[in-house]
């Protein structure tokens, strides 16, 4: 079979999702696997998967990898109590896959992947400025101007900058972040951050979905934690919104799942922000393969650009 095959792969701290499609965009297969903590085992799994796909469907010519912001920070090699060899250097993983299979392999983060997915769905965004915020096992933001990713220091350092207007009586105390600092945005505006804050207040464990269910059931503690999270998210986004002035704000990731978050965040932004010029807020659907799909779109684009060059 001579059909060109592309792959979109999303990697977070728990699961690795993969979508396989033709270079024309027709999906032929998808799969999910637990993410290995060991970089060699992760490379071995992906290499075996790519080999199987090549044998079954045709040569894999392009790969897009969407990495959770959990893996995309430069400080990972200095994380406490771990040697550098124990980490997942995903940039090197992309290089190794390129060399092994002689194909284009590009690495992006989940916020970028979410933006690419929304560009594909909503053609009205093609000439707009977009801020994409992903809130899941970690958190991160990316900025796009007319579908072009604009590298900005606000985006690169956002998750591990200090939570704006932090007050320990309101936000609670935090342990040392994995980056070595304290009161980082990631420690509040993430799935684990919300769960940690619930435990700190109630002294019991609840998953994020259980906390959101508690909000629907008018549970006092769940509602308090949710409202605090929305306020923390608003405080965290004010500076990027004021500086970058996006027309659209895209929310994705597991912690963006609560149905009324879009409206609740809008109110919180107005409460924390003097300006009335706020972006239109969009919540992306809770599709487990959303980031893998975004990665496959960029793989298709790279493959077609390569054919034209």
CSV table of C-alpha atoms in Angstrom, one decimal:
chain,number,residue,atom,x,y,z
A,1,UNK,CA,0.0,0.0,0.0
A,2,UNK,CA,1.5,3.3,-1.1
A,3,UNK,CA,-0.9,5.6,0.9
A,4,UNK,CA,1.0,8.2,3.0
A,5,UNK,CA,0.1,7.9,6.6
A,6,UNK,CA,0.3,10.5,9.3
A,7,UNK,CA,0.1,10.2,13.1
A,8,UNK,CA,-1.1,12.5,15.8
A,9,UNK,CA,0.0,11.6,19.3
A,10,UNK,CA,-0.9,13.3,22.6
A,11,UNK,CA,1.1,12.6,25.8
A,12,UNK,CA,0.1,13.6,29.3
A,13,UNK,CA,1.2,12.3,32.7
A,14,UNK,CA,-1.3,9.5,32.6
A,15,UNK,CA,-2.2,8.5,29.0
A,16,UNK,CA,-0.9,8.5,25.5
A,17,UNK,CA,-3.5,8.9,22.8
A,18,UNK,CA,-2.8,8.3,19.1
A,19,UNK,CA,-4.8,9.0,15.9
A,20,UNK,CA,-3.7,7.5,12.6
A,21,UNK,CA,-5.0,9.0,9.4
A,22,UNK,CA,-4.2,9.3,5.7
A,23,UNK,CA,-2.5,12.5,4.4
A,24,UNK,CA,-5.9,13.5,3.1
A,25,UNK,CA,-7.3,13.5,6.7
A,26,UNK,CA,-9.3,10.2,6.7
A,27,UNK,CA,-8.9,8.6,10.1
A,28,UNK,CA,-8.1,4.9,9.9
A,29,UNK,CA,-7.2,4.0,13.5
A,30,UNK,CA,-7.0,5.3,17.1
A,31,UNK,CA,-5.5,3.9,20.3
A,32,UNK,CA,-4.7,4.8,23.9
A,33,UNK,CA,-2.0,3.5,26.2
A,34,UNK,CA,-0.9,4.4,29.8
A,35,UNK,CA,2.1,6.8,29.6
A,36,UNK,CA,5.3,5.3,30.9
A,37,UNK,CA,7.3,7.2,33.4
A,38,UNK,CA,10.5,5.9,31.7
A,39,UNK,CA,11.6,7.7,28.5
A,40,UNK,CA,13.1,4.5,27.0
A,41,UNK,CA,9.8,2.6,27.5
A,42,UNK,CA,7.8,5.4,26.0
A,43,UNK,CA,10.1,5.5,23.0
A,44,UNK,CA,9.9,1.7,22.7
A,45,UNK,CA,6.1,1.8,22.8
A,46,UNK,CA,5.9,4.6,20.1
A,47,UNK,CA,8.5,2.9,17.9
A,48,UNK,CA,6.6,-0.4,18.0
A,49,UNK,CA,3.3,1.4,17.3
A,50,UNK,CA,4.7,3.3,14.3
A,51,UNK,CA,6.2,0.1,13.0
A,52,UNK,CA,2.9,-1.7,13.3
A,53,UNK,CA,1.0,1.1,11.6
A,54,UNK,CA,3.5,1.3,8.8
A,55,UNK,CA,3.2,-2.5,8.2
A,56,UNK,CA,-0.6,-2.4,8.3
A,57,UNK,CA,-1.5,0.9,6.6
A,58,UNK,CA,1.5,2.3,4.8
A,59,UNK,CA,4.6,4.4,5.5
A,60,UNK,CA,4.3,7.0,8.2
A,61,UNK,CA,5.5,10.2,6.6
A,62,UNK,CA,4.7,12.7,9.3
A,63,UNK,CA,4.1,12.7,13.1
A,64,UNK,CA,2.7,15.4,15.3
A,65,UNK,CA,3.2,15.1,19.1
A,66,UNK,CA,1.1,17.2,21.4
A,67,UNK,CA,2.7,17.2,24.9
A,68,UNK,CA,1.0,18.2,28.0
A,69,UNK,CA,2.5,21.3,29.6
A,70,UNK,CA,3.5,19.0,32.4
A,71,UNK,CA,6.4,17.9,30.1
A,72,UNK,CA,7.1,21.1,28.2
A,73,UNK,CA,9.0,23.2,30.8
A,74,UNK,CA,12.7,23.5,30.7
A,75,UNK,CA,13.1,23.1,34.4
A,76,UNK,CA,12.1,19.4,34.4
A,77,UNK,CA,15.8,18.3,34.5
A,78,UNK,CA,16.3,20.1,37.8
A,79,UNK,CA,13.2,18.6,39.5
A,80,UNK,CA,14.0,17.5,43.0
A,81,UNK,CA,14.8,14.0,44.0
A,82,UNK,CA,15.2,12.8,40.4
A,83,UNK,CA,18.1,12.4,38.1
A,84,UNK,CA,17.9,13.9,34.6
A,85,UNK,CA,17.8,10.5,33.0
A,86,UNK,CA,14.5,9.7,34.7
A,87,UNK,CA,12.7,12.5,32.9
A,88,UNK,CA,10.9,12.6,29.6
A,89,UNK,CA,12.8,14.9,27.3
A,90,UNK,CA,10.1,15.0,24.7
A,91,UNK,CA,12.1,17.2,22.3
A,92,UNK,CA,14.7,14.5,22.2
A,93,UNK,CA,12.0,11.9,21.8
A,94,UNK,CA,10.8,13.7,18.6
A,95,UNK,CA,14.3,13.8,17.3
A,96,UNK,CA,14.8,10.1,18.0
A,97,UNK,CA,11.6,9.2,16.1
A,98,UNK,CA,12.6,11.4,13.2
A,99,UNK,CA,15.9,9.6,12.9
A,100,UNK,CA,14.5,6.2,13.5
A,101,UNK,CA,11.7,6.4,10.9
A,102,UNK,CA,13.1,9.1,8.5
A,103,UNK,CA,9.9,11.2,8.8
A,104,UNK,CA,8.9,14.7,9.9
A,105,UNK,CA,8.1,14.8,13.6
A,106,UNK,CA,7.1,18.0,15.3
A,107,UNK,CA,6.5,18.7,18.9
A,108,UNK,CA,3.8,21.1,20.2
A,109,UNK,CA,2.0,21.6,23.5
A,110,UNK,CA,-1.6,21.0,24.3
A,111,UNK,CA,-2.6,24.7,24.2
A,112,UNK,CA,-1.2,24.9,20.7
A,113,UNK,CA,-3.0,21.7,19.7
A,114,UNK,CA,-6.3,23.0,21.0
A,115,UNK,CA,-5.9,26.2,19.0
A,116,UNK,CA,-5.1,24.2,15.8
A,117,UNK,CA,-8.2,22.1,16.4
A,118,UNK,CA,-10.4,25.1,16.8
A,119,UNK,CA,-9.0,26.8,13.7
A,120,UNK,CA,-10.0,23.7,11.8
A,121,UNK,CA,-13.6,23.8,13.2
A,122,UNK,CA,-14.2,27.5,13.1
A,123,UNK,CA,-13.1,29.2,9.9
A,124,UNK,CA,-13.9,32.7,11.3
A,125,UNK,CA,-10.8,32.5,13.6
A,126,UNK,CA,-8.3,32.4,10.7
A,127,UNK,CA,-7.8,36.2,10.7
A,128,UNK,CA,-8.2,36.6,14.5
A,129,UNK,CA,-5.9,36.8,17.5
A,130,UNK,CA,-6.5,33.8,19.8
A,131,UNK,CA,-5.3,32.9,23.3
A,132,UNK,CA,-5.5,29.2,24.0
A,133,UNK,CA,-5.5,28.0,27.7
A,134,UNK,CA,-5.2,24.3,28.6
A,135,UNK,CA,-6.0,23.3,32.1
A,136,UNK,CA,-5.4,19.6,32.8
A,137,UNK,CA,-2.7,17.7,34.5
A,138,UNK,CA,-0.8,20.9,34.2
A,139,UNK,CA,-1.7,24.2,32.6
A,140,UNK,CA,-0.4,26.4,29.8
A,141,UNK,CA,-1.2,29.1,27.3
A,142,UNK,CA,-0.3,29.8,23.7
A,143,UNK,CA,-1.0,32.9,21.6
A,144,UNK,CA,-1.9,32.9,17.9
A,145,UNK,CA,-2.2,35.8,15.4
A,146,UNK,CA,-3.9,34.8,12.1
A,147,UNK,CA,-3.2,31.1,12.7
A,148,UNK,CA,0.5,31.8,13.4
A,149,UNK,CA,1.9,30.8,16.8
A,150,UNK,CA,3.6,33.9,18.4
A,151,UNK,CA,6.3,33.0,20.9
A,152,UNK,CA,5.9,35.3,23.9
A,153,UNK,CA,7.6,35.2,27.4
A,154,UNK,CA,4.1,35.5,29.0
A,155,UNK,CA,3.2,32.2,27.5
A,156,UNK,CA,6.5,30.4,28.1
A,157,UNK,CA,6.6,31.2,31.8
A,158,UNK,CA,2.9,31.4,32.6
A,159,UNK,CA,2.3,28.1,34.5
A,160,UNK,CA,5.3,28.7,36.8
A,161,UNK,CA,4.8,32.4,37.5
A,162,UNK,CA,3.4,33.4,40.8
A,163,UNK,CA,-0.4,33.4,41.2
A,164,UNK,CA,-1.4,37.1,40.9
A,165,UNK,CA,-2.7,38.7,44.0
A,166,UNK,CA,-2.0,35.6,46.1
A,167,UNK,CA,-3.5,35.7,49.6
A,168,UNK,CA,-3.0,32.7,51.8
A,169,UNK,CA,-6.2,33.3,53.7
A,170,UNK,CA,-8.1,32.9,50.4
A,171,UNK,CA,-5.9,30.7,48.3
A,172,UNK,CA,-4.4,28.6,51.0
A,173,UNK,CA,-0.8,27.5,51.5
A,174,UNK,CA,1.0,25.4,48.9
A,175,UNK,CA,3.8,22.9,49.0
A,176,UNK,CA,7.0,23.5,47.0
A,177,UNK,CA,6.2,23.3,43.3
A,178,UNK,CA,8.0,20.8,41.1
A,179,UNK,CA,9.9,23.8,39.7
A,180,UNK,CA,11.3,24.6,43.1
A,181,UNK,CA,9.2,27.7,43.7
A,182,UNK,CA,6.0,28.3,45.6
A,183,UNK,CA,2.5,29.6,44.8
A,184,UNK,CA,2.9,28.9,41.0
A,185,UNK,CA,-0.2,29.2,38.9
A,186,UNK,CA,0.0,25.5,38.1
A,187,UNK,CA,-0.5,24.6,41.8
A,188,UNK,CA,-3.9,26.2,41.6
A,189,UNK,CA,-5.1,26.2,38.0
A,190,UNK,CA,-4.8,22.5,37.2
A,191,UNK,CA,-6.7,19.3,37.9
A,192,UNK,CA,-4.3,18.3,40.8
A,193,UNK,CA,-4.4,21.9,42.0
A,194,UNK,CA,-8.2,21.9,42.4
A,195,UNK,CA,-8.1,18.5,44.1
A,196,UNK,CA,-5.3,19.6,46.5
A,197,UNK,CA,-7.3,22.7,47.5
A,198,UNK,CA,-10.4,20.6,48.2
A,199,UNK,CA,-8.3,18.3,50.4
A,200,UNK,CA,-6.8,21.3,52.2
A,201,UNK,CA,-10.2,22.7,53.1
A,202,UNK,CA,-12.2,19.5,53.8
A,203,UNK,CA,-9.4,17.1,54.8
A,204,UNK,CA,-10.9,14.5,52.4
A,205,UNK,CA,-10.0,13.4,48.9
A,206,UNK,CA,-12.3,14.0,45.9
A,207,UNK,CA,-11.5,13.7,42.2
A,208,UNK,CA,-12.1,16.7,40.0
A,209,UNK,CA,-15.3,15.1,38.5
A,210,UNK,CA,-16.6,14.5,42.0
A,211,UNK,CA,-16.0,18.1,42.9
A,212,UNK,CA,-17.8,19.3,39.8
A,213,UNK,CA,-20.7,16.9,40.6
A,214,UNK,CA,-20.7,18.4,44.1
A,215,UNK,CA,-21.2,21.9,42.5
A,216,UNK,CA,-24.3,20.6,40.7
A,217,UNK,CA,-25.5,19.1,44.0
A,218,UNK,CA,-25.0,22.5,45.7
A,219,UNK,CA,-22.4,21.0,48.0
A,220,UNK,CA,-20.9,23.8,50.1
A,221,UNK,CA,-17.3,22.7,50.0
A,222,UNK,CA,-17.3,21.8,46.3
A,223,UNK,CA,-18.9,25.1,45.4
A,224,UNK,CA,-16.4,27.1,47.5
A,225,UNK,CA,-13.5,25.3,45.8
A,226,UNK,CA,-15.0,25.8,42.3
A,227,UNK,CA,-15.5,29.5,42.9
A,228,UNK,CA,-12.0,29.9,44.2
A,229,UNK,CA,-10.6,28.1,41.1
A,230,UNK,CA,-12.6,30.4,38.7
A,231,UNK,CA,-11.3,33.5,40.5
A,232,UNK,CA,-7.7,32.1,40.4
A,233,UNK,CA,-8.1,31.3,36.7
A,234,UNK,CA,-9.3,34.9,36.1
A,235,UNK,CA,-6.5,36.4,38.0
A,236,UNK,CA,-4.0,34.3,36.1
A,237,UNK,CA,-5.4,35.3,32.7
A,238,UNK,CA,-5.7,39.0,33.2
A,239,UNK,CA,-2.1,39.9,32.4
A,240,UNK,CA,-2.0,37.8,29.2
A,241,UNK,CA,-5.3,39.2,28.1
A,242,UNK,CA,-4.3,42.8,28.8
A,243,UNK,CA,-0.9,42.4,27.1
A,244,UNK,CA,-1.8,40.3,24.1
A,245,UNK,CA,-5.4,41.6,23.6
A,246,UNK,CA,-6.8,38.4,22.0
A,247,UNK,CA,-10.2,38.4,20.3
A,248,UNK,CA,-10.9,34.8,21.4
A,249,UNK,CA,-10.0,32.8,24.5
A,250,UNK,CA,-10.1,29.0,24.0
A,251,UNK,CA,-10.4,26.8,27.1
A,252,UNK,CA,-9.5,23.1,27.0
A,253,UNK,CA,-8.4,20.3,29.3
A,254,UNK,CA,-10.1,18.3,32.0
A,255,UNK,CA,-10.4,21.3,34.4
A,256,UNK,CA,-12.4,23.3,31.8
A,257,UNK,CA,-15.2,20.7,31.8
A,258,UNK,CA,-17.7,22.4,34.0
A,259,UNK,CA,-20.5,23.5,31.7
A,260,UNK,CA,-20.9,27.1,33.1
A,261,UNK,CA,-17.2,27.8,33.3
A,262,UNK,CA,-17.3,30.1,30.3
A,263,UNK,CA,-19.9,32.4,31.8
A,264,UNK,CA,-18.5,32.1,35.4
A,265,UNK,CA,-15.0,33.1,34.1
A,266,UNK,CA,-16.4,36.0,32.2
A,267,UNK,CA,-17.9,37.4,35.4
A,268,UNK,CA,-14.7,36.8,37.3
A,269,UNK,CA,-12.7,38.6,34.6
A,270,UNK,CA,-14.9,41.6,34.7
A,271,UNK,CA,-14.7,41.6,38.5
A,272,UNK,CA,-10.9,41.5,38.4
A,273,UNK,CA,-10.4,43.6,35.3
A,274,UNK,CA,-11.1,47.3,34.8
A,275,UNK,CA,-11.4,47.1,31.0
A,276,UNK,CA,-14.5,45.9,29.3
A,277,UNK,CA,-12.7,44.7,26.2
A,278,UNK,CA,-12.6,41.0,26.9
A,279,UNK,CA,-12.2,38.2,24.4
A,280,UNK,CA,-15.0,35.8,23.4
A,281,UNK,CA,-14.6,32.7,25.5
A,282,UNK,CA,-15.0,29.2,24.0
A,283,UNK,CA,-14.9,25.9,25.8
A,284,UNK,CA,-13.8,23.0,23.7
A,285,UNK,CA,-15.5,19.6,24.1
A,286,UNK,CA,-14.1,17.1,26.5
A,287,UNK,CA,-12.8,14.7,23.8
A,288,UNK,CA,-10.0,12.5,25.1
A,289,UNK,CA,-8.5,12.5,21.6
A,290,UNK,CA,-8.8,16.3,21.1
A,291,UNK,CA,-5.0,17.0,21.5
A,292,UNK,CA,-4.1,14.0,19.4
A,293,UNK,CA,-6.4,15.3,16.7
A,294,UNK,CA,-4.7,18.7,16.8
A,295,UNK,CA,-1.3,17.0,16.5
A,296,UNK,CA,-2.6,15.0,13.5
A,297,UNK,CA,-3.7,18.2,11.8
A,298,UNK,CA,-0.2,19.7,12.0
A,299,UNK,CA,1.3,16.4,10.8
A,300,UNK,CA,-1.0,16.5,7.8
A,301,UNK,CA,0.0,20.1,7.1
A,302,UNK,CA,3.7,19.3,7.4
A,303,UNK,CA,3.4,16.3,5.1
A,304,UNK,CA,1.5,18.3,2.4
A,305,UNK,CA,4.0,21.2,2.7
A,306,UNK,CA,6.8,18.7,2.2
A,307,UNK,CA,5.2,17.3,-0.9
A,308,UNK,CA,4.8,20.8,-2.4
A,309,UNK,CA,8.4,21.8,-1.6
